[in-house]
Amino acid sequence: MNPTAKIAFEAYETVLGGDPGFKSRPGQRDMARQVANTFSSGTLGESEAPTRSIAVIQAGTGVGKSLAASVPAIAAAIQRKTRVIISTATITLQQQLVEKDLPRFSALMDKPFTFMLAKGRSNYVCKVKLERSTSGKGGDLHGLFDDEAGQDASKDPGPTTATSESAIVLHRELARDLASGKWDGEKDTVGIAGAGLKWETVAADRHTCTGRRCPMFSGCTYYEARKRLADVDVIVSNHALLLASLGTKVLPDLSDTLLIVDEGHALAEVASGQFTAEMDLTNLRWLDQLAQRVQKVGTAIRYDSTAEAIELTRSVKRALNELQAIGMGLFPVDRPAGQDTVRFEHGVIPDYLEQPLLNVQATANALAKHMTGLADTLNTLLKESPGDAARLTTMYSALGAFAPRLDGALQAATLLLEHAEEPNAKWLSFSDETGYVTVKAHASPLNPGKHLAKVFWSQVRSAVITSATLTSCGSFDFLLNEIGLRDDPDVTTLSVESPFDFKRQGRLVVVRTKSSARDIAEYNREVIGEFLVDAAHVKSGALALFTSKKHMQQTHESMPESLAARVLVQGSMSRSALIREHKRRVDAGEPSIILGLQSFGQGVDLAGAYCETLMLAKLPFQPPTDAIGQARAEWLTTQGRDSFNELSVPATGVKLNQWVGRLIRTEEDTGTVICYDKRLVDTGYGRRLLSGMPPFQVIMRANGEESPRG
């Protein structure tokens, strides 16, 4: 260990020994040592020949990864005079870190540290928008957009829609609370007073923000939070904000920061969503509204190219209308239920779509340049005429509200037209939920990992990625490929085993059904029969997970009244309310069974009696029904590779481990997993999945008789 690593590891030992609630575990110590070594390496800041140090650490349930990762990282950061970013995937873990773990660690460390939760700009109120909305004139205090009052807010992203009397009263109350300090201006703390508030009408937004030139910059809720964030040692973020902040100054420079990516198994999914571009081909009224505003703003500030910019908005609309007409012709009228997309195979756009897309790209790009020109002119005027800041800020905000739609059209058209060796996924999506058909065009890189490697990991110098489930079928390969770190020479992997004695604490019962999982109707019927018998024997808490909502509902409907009374079904109430009711019943000595879908397979902590039985209706295979999954499978097939074994099996392995992780949460827990899918033991890929699961005692059940697996 180098000196920094030694100090970082010693900080972990100090905290560990300073609280009797912490238990010394060999796996945790191994993890803390690896974290200390990782964060003492890697060149931070500007360097002609920077080095990187990245560790991927799977820490089984019960290891105590928060302590093992956070404390050495913070101690190393203090030594290296830098800061730590901890990024998570769920609000639950963020709250645990900010409200419980970090205060506890800080109190025990030799050098206390400061920390703060980072939130995206849209989580803060914009004082300018809030003040405008109290006027009742569509939020326009200067009369420039009065004639737009009353337009449909759902189709008009600008701040000029007329405000109802009740909304005016609410906004005035919030403005008073903000001015008095009763409210801090954050979305999460608006409370009961904000019931019925359409937050997007008052939310801060970078496209409508003039920054330091805003007349209300002093005391701006967002920038005040940014100031506080700049002074803390530890920033708690989420994966979406972490990726969205690339190229901005919202979070510290990744090349000069120590980074912990907790819940690292979720990074690829978040990245895929971030890297997907879409454009709406149906709701185009915004372009008419944009033309109106360009006319008014351009005239007011004497912008030389106003007429050209207005004509370009019409050109963009014509190009999008042409795409809309073609897209509607592709709408699958007789489509099966749930099929609402048309994917372009092999990423090849039909010839008849290419020129319309080129038209969208060219006109949107030209219009975007004009909008930038208008914004620059307004910024110059704001600088030169601070006395007119309120009126100019209104104009800037009114135009900037349309930027996300214009950017989306340009980015989607560009990705749809892009031809690469590994093609983008490209598709149209349709919806007729509102009574008329809408169509959107989408495009996304096939593999989020490749894009992450290029735009994200290339900036990172020192990082730890951790989670309880990073391996699949006993290997890190799938995860590393998905997040862009496969074959990266600067990456070290470590798997730290859970301290739990799974052979003693848990059993895995695999039911050998007579029917095959491929025979859906017969399989579901047989599983329901087995399930009803098992559910009747539940004495305390149980969780049943289904891959199909229909199967879950059929199971519930098949129950006798006496058994149904013990059951709580996902969707019948909010998730938090359902869990509270489940715990209340178990605490009262009553049996309680939660029937849930895949979302209940992760992030749910039901320790002890709350989950002594975990029932899995079927292995959580996710067929590539989404356009990106289908495109990836198609691409691998064209390369002579096996998409099932390369994508489906390892993805299922990660999910299965998350599911079974609901059972044993502490060293005192005991319980049984019942898997009704015999493929887990009867197929080669099933045995691969089994090899990556906790080493439970495996029991086979057939015709009601149980026997140890041979």
XYZ file of C-alpha atoms in Angstrom:
710
model
C 0.000 0.000 0.000
C 1.208 3.497 -0.816
C 0.868 6.166 1.926
C -2.507 7.475 0.678
C -3.950 3.959 0.458
C -2.662 3.193 3.950
C -4.341 6.290 5.404
C -7.560 5.487 3.537
C -7.665 1.920 4.851
C -6.844 3.068 8.386
C -9.819 5.452 8.211
C -12.024 2.460 7.439
C -10.615 0.603 10.465
C -11.174 3.651 12.675
C -14.834 3.903 11.697
C -15.304 0.138 11.942
C -13.936 0.112 15.493
C -15.757 3.261 16.545
C -19.302 1.916 16.419
C -20.386 -1.360 18.064
C -23.099 -1.617 15.412
C -20.472 -2.379 12.764
C -19.225 -5.944 12.416
C -15.760 -6.806 11.170
C -16.127 -9.062 8.129
C -13.257 -10.463 6.044
C -15.045 -9.658 2.779
C -15.662 -6.078 3.816
C -12.006 -5.632 4.742
C -10.951 -7.024 1.355
C -13.268 -4.570 -0.365
C -12.064 -1.602 1.725
C -8.461 -2.487 0.928
C -9.207 -2.623 -2.810
C -11.087 0.691 -2.644
C -8.178 2.320 -0.793
C -5.686 1.086 -3.396
C -7.911 2.175 -6.297
C -8.508 5.696 -5.002
C -4.875 6.276 -4.163
C -4.002 5.628 -7.820
C -4.943 7.320 -11.065
C -3.725 10.748 -12.125
C -6.096 13.545 -11.161
C -6.367 16.873 -12.937
C -4.465 18.008 -15.994
C -1.619 15.740 -17.031
C 0.308 15.027 -20.226
C 0.198 11.286 -19.565
C -2.753 10.587 -17.245
C -3.227 7.163 -15.680
C -6.504 5.530 -14.680
C -7.500 3.203 -11.858
C -10.929 1.550 -11.923
C -12.201 -1.288 -9.725
C -15.393 -3.289 -10.307
C -16.411 -4.895 -7.011
C -19.323 -7.236 -6.444
C -20.160 -7.198 -2.740
C -22.705 -9.809 -1.736
C -25.648 -8.945 0.503
C -24.521 -8.292 4.062
C -20.940 -7.278 3.218
C -21.567 -3.653 4.181
C -20.394 -2.105 0.921
C -21.435 1.434 1.887
C -18.853 1.511 4.678
C -16.206 -0.332 2.659
C -16.555 1.980 -0.345
C -17.380 5.392 1.136
C -14.957 5.770 4.038
C -11.706 4.847 2.206
C -12.819 6.987 -0.747
C -13.470 10.025 1.443
C -10.205 9.610 3.341
C -8.290 9.284 0.060
C -10.052 12.358 -1.329
C -9.069 14.422 1.713
C -5.451 13.314 1.287
C -5.503 14.084 -2.441
C -7.334 17.405 -1.928
C -10.243 16.458 -4.117
C -13.853 15.366 -3.742
C -15.989 12.227 -3.998
C -19.085 11.669 -6.120
C -21.300 8.756 -5.058
C -23.836 7.904 -7.753
C -26.774 5.574 -7.101
C -29.714 4.277 -9.118
C -32.484 4.563 -6.531
C -33.881 7.275 -4.271
C -33.935 4.742 -1.425
C -30.149 4.360 -1.424
C -29.628 8.112 -1.811
C -31.762 8.709 1.268
C -29.912 6.025 3.219
C -26.574 7.625 2.371
C -27.575 11.214 3.140
C -29.796 10.584 6.147
C -28.010 7.668 7.817
C -24.679 6.390 6.523
C -22.694 9.558 5.754
C -23.608 11.361 9.009
C -22.617 8.217 10.911
C -19.286 7.899 9.084
C -18.461 11.605 9.448
C -18.988 11.504 13.211
C -16.520 8.608 13.526
C -13.754 9.756 11.181
C -10.710 11.681 12.450
C -11.540 14.430 9.957
C -15.301 15.042 9.638
C -16.513 15.793 6.141
C -19.418 17.602 4.509
C -21.876 16.106 2.045
C -24.919 17.017 -0.012
C -27.441 15.447 -2.355
C -27.147 16.801 -5.913
C -30.377 17.285 -7.839
C -31.054 18.194 -11.442
C -32.019 21.761 -12.276
C -35.674 20.823 -12.863
C -36.011 19.928 -9.169
C -35.747 23.633 -8.266
C -38.326 26.369 -8.765
C -37.524 29.195 -11.177
C -38.332 32.435 -9.345
C -38.941 34.255 -12.615
C -41.496 31.677 -13.779
C -43.157 31.609 -10.366
C -43.509 35.401 -10.324
C -44.899 35.415 -13.861
C -47.432 32.738 -12.996
C -48.848 34.853 -10.163
C -50.023 37.494 -12.635
C -52.708 35.365 -14.289
C -51.729 36.726 -17.710
C -50.200 33.567 -19.012
C -47.041 34.365 -17.134
C -46.183 37.331 -19.390
C -45.758 40.438 -17.295
C -44.793 42.571 -20.267
C -47.648 41.957 -22.703
C -45.478 40.551 -25.454
C -47.240 37.174 -25.506
C -50.672 38.109 -24.156
C -52.452 36.855 -27.274
C -51.093 33.366 -26.635
C -52.935 33.095 -23.311
C -55.263 30.139 -23.237
C -53.278 27.906 -25.539
C -53.076 24.214 -24.679
C -50.301 23.879 -22.099
C -49.764 20.224 -22.992
C -48.652 21.287 -26.458
C -47.046 24.592 -25.562
C -43.880 24.289 -23.465
C -43.564 28.018 -23.041
C -44.451 30.125 -19.990
C -47.430 31.929 -21.543
C -50.451 29.697 -20.994
C -53.203 31.437 -19.076
C -53.304 30.502 -15.415
C -56.529 29.486 -13.637
C -57.658 31.399 -10.583
C -56.933 28.462 -8.266
C -53.435 28.102 -9.737
C -52.792 31.831 -9.288
C -53.731 31.577 -5.613
C -51.474 28.540 -5.184
C -48.533 30.203 -6.963
C -48.901 33.352 -4.857
C -48.887 31.261 -1.682
C -45.767 29.437 -2.808
C -44.098 32.724 -3.742
C -44.823 34.048 -0.227
C -43.469 30.860 1.362
C -40.336 31.102 -0.771
C -39.783 34.758 0.093
C -40.248 34.137 3.816
C -37.984 31.098 3.885
C -40.829 28.775 4.808
C -40.170 26.876 1.563
C -36.705 26.237 0.114
C -37.861 26.133 -3.511
C -37.289 22.413 -4.059
C -39.826 20.120 -5.701
C -39.449 17.455 -3.013
C -40.317 19.882 -0.195
C -43.293 21.648 -1.750
C -45.492 19.443 0.427
C -49.266 19.666 0.835
C -49.212 23.351 -0.061
C -48.264 22.380 -3.598
C -51.004 19.812 -4.139
C -52.321 20.226 -7.661
C -49.290 22.220 -8.776
C -48.128 21.571 -12.342
C -44.463 21.634 -11.434
C -43.219 21.900 -15.021
C -44.791 25.356 -15.290
C -42.467 26.766 -12.617
C -39.470 24.418 -12.810
C -36.004 25.742 -13.573
C -34.710 24.725 -16.984
C -31.365 25.363 -18.642
C -32.945 26.250 -21.978
C -34.944 29.104 -20.452
C -32.289 30.305 -18.007
C -30.179 33.444 -18.570
C -27.914 32.668 -15.623
C -26.140 35.611 -14.042
C -28.018 38.061 -16.260
C -31.386 37.004 -14.839
C -32.952 39.773 -12.721
C -33.557 37.186 -9.999
C -30.161 35.492 -10.146
C -29.383 36.679 -6.650
C -31.046 34.108 -4.441
C -31.889 31.726 -7.296
C -32.763 28.404 -5.664
C -30.838 26.357 -8.236
C -27.657 28.435 -8.259
C -27.671 28.743 -4.479
C -27.740 24.929 -4.345
C -24.869 24.872 -6.853
C -22.857 27.141 -4.544
C -23.440 24.850 -1.590
C -22.556 21.845 -3.709
C -19.227 23.436 -4.650
C -18.188 23.563 -0.989
C -18.876 19.976 0.133
C -16.503 17.024 0.241
C -18.986 14.357 -0.879
C -21.687 14.716 -3.515
C -24.458 12.118 -3.710
C -25.931 11.932 -7.207
C -27.863 9.519 -9.391
C -26.821 7.816 -12.615
C -29.135 9.919 -14.792
C -27.753 13.209 -13.463
C -24.195 11.872 -13.634
C -24.546 11.148 -17.357
C -26.683 14.189 -18.158
C -24.092 16.481 -16.590
C -21.342 15.449 -19.012
C -19.930 18.557 -20.636
C -21.529 20.840 -18.044
C -20.380 22.191 -14.695
C -23.248 20.729 -12.690
C -20.934 18.154 -11.081
C -17.163 18.341 -10.581
C -14.878 17.379 -13.459
C -14.659 13.579 -13.549
C -10.960 13.749 -14.358
C -10.324 15.449 -11.007
C -12.760 13.549 -8.784
C -13.021 10.163 -7.073
C -16.145 8.381 -8.329
C -18.225 5.629 -6.708
C -20.898 4.107 -8.943
C -23.110 2.196 -6.527
C -25.879 -0.036 -7.886
C -23.605 -0.353 -10.902
C -25.810 -3.042 -12.457
C -28.276 -0.261 -13.414
C -25.786 2.004 -15.197
C -26.203 0.454 -18.662
C -29.998 0.746 -18.621
C -29.847 4.395 -17.558
C -27.236 5.093 -20.232
C -29.358 3.471 -22.923
C -32.212 5.821 -22.060
C -29.895 8.834 -22.043
C -28.399 7.996 -25.429
C -31.738 7.406 -27.193
C -33.042 10.276 -29.332
C -36.675 10.731 -30.333
C -38.789 13.169 -32.307
C -42.546 13.574 -32.236
C -43.979 13.543 -35.757
C -47.566 14.222 -34.739
C -47.840 17.107 -32.272
C -46.327 19.883 -34.374
C -48.269 22.895 -33.158
C -45.194 23.951 -31.223
C -43.563 25.043 -34.486
C -46.428 27.456 -35.177
C -46.043 28.846 -31.678
C -42.280 29.093 -32.128
C -42.786 31.063 -35.359
C -45.083 33.474 -33.498
C -42.521 34.019 -30.783
C -39.639 34.414 -33.217
C -41.695 37.085 -34.984
C -42.421 38.973 -31.768
C -38.948 38.666 -30.265
C -37.160 39.299 -33.557
C -39.205 42.431 -34.174
C -38.744 43.663 -30.609
C -34.945 43.359 -30.707
C -34.565 44.126 -34.432
C -33.013 40.765 -35.270
C -31.809 40.912 -38.895
C -32.772 37.377 -39.881
C -36.227 37.178 -38.316
C -38.011 36.431 -41.601
C -35.529 33.678 -42.469
C -35.920 32.085 -39.037
C -39.715 32.125 -39.368
C -39.531 30.507 -42.791
C -37.252 27.821 -41.358
C -39.826 26.913 -38.676
C -42.296 26.340 -41.513
C -39.714 24.270 -43.403
C -39.104 22.086 -40.350
C -42.849 21.572 -39.961
C -43.247 20.628 -43.646
C -40.408 18.106 -43.351
C -41.885 16.593 -40.183
C -45.339 16.481 -41.762
C -43.900 14.554 -44.688
C -42.345 12.051 -42.283
C -45.611 11.852 -40.365
C -47.553 10.945 -43.525
C -45.083 8.188 -44.374
C -45.047 6.941 -40.780
C -48.832 6.765 -40.595
C -48.763 4.590 -43.677
C -46.611 2.132 -41.728
C -48.975 2.023 -38.740
C -49.799 -1.664 -38.103
C -53.595 -1.425 -37.908
C -54.024 -5.176 -37.332
C -51.095 -5.393 -34.937
C -51.161 -7.897 -32.039
C -51.857 -6.408 -28.615
C -48.798 -4.651 -27.278
C -47.053 -4.366 -30.645
C -46.782 -0.630 -31.151
C -43.465 -0.286 -32.977
C -42.098 -0.699 -36.469
C -38.372 -1.412 -36.394
C -36.068 -0.914 -39.344
C -34.123 -4.153 -39.619
C -30.336 -4.019 -39.630
C -30.562 -0.273 -38.990
C -31.367 0.374 -42.649
C -33.778 3.227 -43.329
C -35.978 2.687 -46.435
C -35.015 4.830 -49.426
C -38.321 6.679 -49.272
C -37.483 7.941 -45.769
C -33.959 9.128 -46.433
C -34.704 12.405 -48.221
C -37.440 13.459 -45.747
C -34.989 12.780 -42.904
C -32.288 14.768 -44.683
C -34.788 17.612 -44.981
C -35.534 17.473 -41.249
C -31.841 17.373 -40.406
C -30.938 20.296 -42.681
C -33.840 22.563 -41.709
C -33.648 21.755 -37.981
C -29.910 22.400 -38.005
C -30.365 25.739 -39.768
C -33.174 26.737 -37.409
C -31.091 25.740 -34.378
C -28.332 28.087 -35.565
C -30.835 30.940 -35.865
C -32.183 30.200 -32.393
C -28.621 30.314 -31.072
C -28.191 33.644 -32.847
C -31.339 35.009 -31.218
C -30.192 33.754 -27.818
C -26.762 35.345 -28.259
C -28.380 38.656 -29.245
C -30.619 38.556 -26.178
C -27.642 37.776 -23.945
C -25.748 40.734 -25.417
C -28.726 43.018 -24.790
C -29.037 41.688 -21.242
C -25.414 42.609 -20.666
C -25.798 46.064 -22.212
C -29.244 46.898 -20.790
C -29.561 45.475 -17.257
C -32.515 47.798 -16.646
C -34.486 45.885 -19.273
C -33.509 42.474 -17.879
C -37.020 41.383 -16.899
C -38.477 41.910 -20.399
C -35.454 40.385 -22.146
C -35.474 37.392 -19.791
C -39.126 36.798 -20.677
C -38.178 36.692 -24.362
C -35.254 34.352 -23.734
C -37.416 31.998 -21.695
C -40.241 32.068 -24.241
C -37.885 30.971 -27.041
C -35.747 28.569 -24.993
C -38.772 26.490 -24.003
C -38.785 25.001 -27.514
C -35.102 24.009 -27.565
C -35.578 20.414 -26.287
C -38.041 19.602 -29.102
C -35.830 21.128 -31.769
C -32.721 19.404 -30.386
C -34.601 16.088 -30.228
C -35.649 16.335 -33.878
C -32.108 17.165 -34.976
C -30.463 14.426 -32.890
C -33.005 11.778 -33.914
C -32.706 12.638 -37.615
C -28.908 12.500 -37.365
C -28.878 9.092 -35.654
C -31.504 7.720 -38.053
C -29.369 8.760 -41.023
C -26.130 7.511 -39.514
C -24.564 4.495 -41.218
C -21.987 2.571 -39.201
C -20.478 -0.893 -39.121
C -22.477 -1.534 -35.950
C -25.797 0.099 -36.924
C -27.981 2.128 -34.611
C -31.324 0.747 -33.510
C -33.984 2.654 -35.472
C -37.750 2.466 -35.081
C -41.127 4.204 -35.127
C -43.504 3.996 -32.171
C -47.268 4.460 -32.312
C -49.903 5.221 -29.727
C -53.669 5.541 -30.007
C -54.462 5.872 -26.298
C -55.796 9.407 -26.736
C -58.267 8.423 -29.454
C -56.069 9.398 -32.354
C -52.819 7.894 -33.568
C -49.532 9.561 -32.689
C -46.165 8.535 -34.117
C -42.606 9.170 -32.950
C -39.254 8.310 -34.541
C -36.425 6.937 -32.397
C -32.766 5.989 -32.733
C -30.197 4.671 -30.289
C -26.707 3.161 -30.289
C -26.943 -0.633 -30.066
C -24.606 -1.091 -27.131
C -24.622 1.578 -24.403
C -21.220 0.312 -23.291
C -19.430 1.472 -26.427
C -20.907 4.943 -26.072
C -20.109 5.023 -22.343
C -16.498 4.114 -23.078
C -16.230 7.021 -25.511
C -18.057 9.819 -23.704
C -17.878 8.806 -20.028
C -15.084 6.462 -19.034
C -12.600 8.374 -21.172
C -12.984 11.237 -18.664
C -12.834 9.163 -15.468
C -9.460 8.708 -13.756
C -10.280 6.935 -10.498
C -13.498 5.000 -9.863
C -15.146 2.096 -8.060
C -18.251 0.404 -9.497
C -20.061 -1.776 -7.002
C -23.300 -3.661 -6.382
C -24.487 -6.918 -4.867
C -25.163 -8.257 -8.388
C -22.495 -7.509 -10.984
C -21.623 -11.013 -12.122
C -23.787 -13.286 -14.202
C -23.275 -17.027 -14.307
C -20.151 -16.432 -12.223
C -18.498 -13.936 -14.617
C -18.085 -10.146 -14.832
C -17.903 -10.244 -18.645
C -21.516 -9.340 -19.373
C -21.554 -6.367 -17.003
C -18.201 -5.068 -18.238
C -19.414 -5.212 -21.825
C -22.695 -3.471 -20.986
C -21.058 -0.552 -19.158
C -18.124 -0.137 -21.548
C -15.213 -1.523 -19.524
C -14.603 -4.908 -21.153
C -10.954 -5.403 -22.153
C -10.055 -2.104 -20.457
C -6.491 -2.574 -19.130
C -7.082 -0.160 -16.238
C -9.916 -2.223 -14.728
C -9.566 -4.614 -11.791
C -12.401 -6.908 -10.699
C -13.106 -8.338 -7.271
C -15.959 -10.491 -6.025
C -16.494 -10.339 -2.271
C -18.660 -13.144 -0.956
C -21.596 -12.516 1.326
C -20.954 -13.373 5.003
C -24.202 -15.335 5.036
C -24.170 -19.126 5.316
C -26.553 -19.766 2.435
C -26.411 -23.563 2.711
C -27.587 -23.331 6.290
C -29.887 -20.338 5.990
C -31.677 -21.064 2.742
C -33.189 -23.781 0.603
C -33.888 -23.680 -3.118
C -36.789 -25.920 -4.081
C -37.086 -26.522 -7.824
C -40.472 -27.876 -8.889
C -40.450 -30.351 -11.779
C -43.661 -29.498 -13.558
C -45.030 -31.970 -16.085
C -45.524 -29.228 -18.669
C -42.884 -27.139 -20.386
C -42.549 -23.393 -19.844
C -43.000 -23.042 -23.608
C -46.542 -24.381 -23.325
C -47.676 -21.182 -21.639
C -51.330 -22.002 -20.948
C -50.710 -25.475 -19.518
C -47.576 -24.371 -17.648
C -49.369 -21.432 -16.016
C -52.256 -23.683 -15.011
C -49.911 -26.217 -13.398
C -47.841 -23.535 -11.639
C -51.003 -21.984 -10.201
C -51.939 -25.352 -8.725
C -48.514 -25.782 -7.115
C -48.513 -22.174 -5.951
C -51.868 -22.449 -4.174
C -50.577 -25.392 -2.135
C -47.383 -23.525 -1.169
C -49.221 -20.291 -0.391
C -51.560 -22.118 1.993
C -48.527 -23.178 4.058
C -47.097 -19.651 4.446
C -46.979 -18.779 8.148
C -45.490 -15.263 8.032
C -44.257 -13.153 5.098
C -43.819 -14.285 1.486
C -43.036 -12.638 -1.834
C -44.154 -14.148 -5.142
C -42.607 -12.777 -8.344
C -44.133 -13.147 -11.800
C -42.839 -12.326 -15.272
C -46.377 -11.824 -16.609
C -49.128 -9.583 -15.255
C -51.715 -11.925 -16.759
C -50.234 -14.932 -14.917
C -50.195 -12.953 -11.672
C -53.855 -11.991 -12.101
C -54.851 -15.556 -13.011
C -53.126 -16.785 -9.872
C -54.937 -14.264 -7.710
C -58.307 -15.022 -9.300
C -57.810 -18.776 -8.708
C -57.485 -18.388 -4.945
C -60.222 -19.345 -2.511
C -61.459 -16.428 -0.417
C -59.598 -17.563 2.674
C -56.265 -17.477 0.822
C -57.006 -14.322 -1.172
C -57.512 -12.483 2.116
C -53.827 -13.031 2.882
C -52.656 -11.637 -0.452
C -51.551 -8.140 -1.481
C -51.308 -7.584 -5.228
C -48.996 -5.084 -6.871
C -51.039 -2.267 -8.364
C -53.836 -2.462 -5.796
C -52.156 0.366 -3.855
C -48.894 2.268 -3.994
C -45.703 0.288 -3.520
C -44.871 1.941 -0.193
C -48.427 1.477 1.115
C -48.444 -2.166 0.066
C -45.167 -2.867 1.866
C -46.391 -1.056 4.987
C -49.561 -3.154 5.039
C -47.552 -6.333 4.489
C -45.283 -5.536 7.434
C -48.259 -4.598 9.620
C -49.854 -7.981 8.989
C -46.657 -9.916 9.689
C -45.992 -7.892 12.845
C -49.514 -8.795 13.970
C -48.720 -12.493 13.520
C -50.783 -12.836 10.353
C -49.558 -14.492 7.148
C -49.106 -12.060 4.253
C -48.143 -12.746 0.643
C -47.155 -10.078 -1.866
C -47.806 -10.881 -5.517
C -45.492 -8.712 -7.588
C -43.968 -8.266 -11.006
C -40.326 -7.780 -11.874
C -39.978 -4.353 -10.234
C -40.502 -6.001 -6.841
C -37.468 -8.205 -7.519
C -35.000 -5.440 -6.671
C -34.761 -2.643 -4.157
C -37.252 -4.262 -1.770
C -35.872 -4.998 1.697
C -38.048 -7.526 3.548
C -35.761 -8.908 6.223
C -36.580 -11.654 8.677
C -40.177 -12.810 8.926
C -41.284 -10.337 6.252
C -39.964 -12.704 3.590
C -39.385 -16.275 4.686
C -40.654 -17.679 1.391
C -39.791 -16.409 -2.070
C -41.785 -17.905 -4.953
C -40.606 -17.515 -8.558
C -43.266 -18.351 -11.130
C -40.791 -18.474 -14.003
C -37.153 -17.657 -14.747
C -37.003 -13.918 -15.538
C -36.064 -14.176 -19.194
C -36.881 -10.963 -20.983
C -37.464 -11.692 -24.665
C -36.014 -8.920 -26.856
C -39.389 -7.316 -27.548
C -38.024 -3.778 -27.267
C -36.533 -2.298 -30.416
C -33.006 -1.936 -29.023
C -32.944 -5.520 -27.724
C -34.213 -6.850 -31.025
C -31.648 -4.831 -32.954
C -28.800 -6.084 -30.745
C -29.886 -9.704 -31.136
C -30.201 -9.223 -34.896
C -26.720 -7.700 -35.124
C -25.105 -10.553 -33.179
C -26.841 -13.090 -35.421
C -25.471 -11.387 -38.549
C -22.012 -11.725 -36.980
C -22.508 -15.463 -36.546
C -22.891 -15.143 -32.785
C -25.478 -16.543 -30.366
C -27.618 -13.704 -28.985
C -29.435 -16.003 -26.572
C -26.257 -17.061 -24.793
C -24.519 -13.688 -25.118
C -27.430 -11.452 -24.121
C -30.494 -13.270 -22.805
C -28.849 -15.758 -20.458
C -26.433 -13.341 -18.737
C -29.112 -10.635 -18.448
C -31.386 -13.211 -16.829
C -28.556 -14.239 -14.505
C -28.216 -10.700 -13.159
C -31.966 -10.368 -12.672
C -32.307 -13.804 -11.062
C -29.610 -12.938 -8.519
C -31.433 -9.715 -7.702
C -34.641 -11.683 -7.206
C -33.199 -14.326 -4.889
C -31.393 -11.557 -3.019
C -34.785 -10.641 -1.506
C -34.718 -13.775 0.715
C -31.680 -13.639 3.015
C -31.056 -10.080 4.212
C -29.296 -10.673 7.571
C -27.163 -13.353 9.222
C -30.193 -14.462 11.239
C -32.606 -14.868 8.317
C -33.707 -18.275 7.096
C -36.044 -19.074 4.251
C -36.955 -20.977 1.110
C -36.898 -20.070 -2.557
C -39.424 -22.035 -4.588
C -38.742 -21.946 -8.313
C -41.494 -23.457 -10.456
C -39.313 -23.419 -13.584
C -37.498 -26.742 -14.024
C -35.290 -25.258 -16.743
C -33.061 -24.083 -13.903
C -31.758 -27.641 -13.461
C -32.765 -29.412 -16.673
C -31.002 -27.238 -19.266
C -27.414 -26.224 -19.857
C -28.184 -22.516 -19.663
C -30.265 -23.127 -16.528
C -27.298 -24.780 -14.852
C -25.188 -21.756 -15.852
C -27.720 -19.557 -14.066
C -27.720 -21.864 -11.043
C -23.913 -21.741 -10.809
C -24.067 -17.969 -10.349
C -26.719 -18.052 -7.616
C -26.039 -18.201 -3.856
C -25.121 -21.761 -2.829
C -28.464 -22.703 -1.304
C -29.268 -26.311 -0.477
C -31.022 -27.478 -3.662
C -34.128 -29.636 -3.332
C -36.100 -31.188 -6.188
C -39.865 -31.584 -5.968
C -42.003 -33.779 -8.189
C -45.557 -34.949 -7.567
C -45.434 -33.298 -4.156
C -42.378 -35.296 -3.030
C -39.102 -33.547 -2.170
C -35.589 -34.971 -2.416
C -32.057 -33.485 -2.404
C -30.693 -32.772 -5.862
C -28.272 -35.470 -6.873
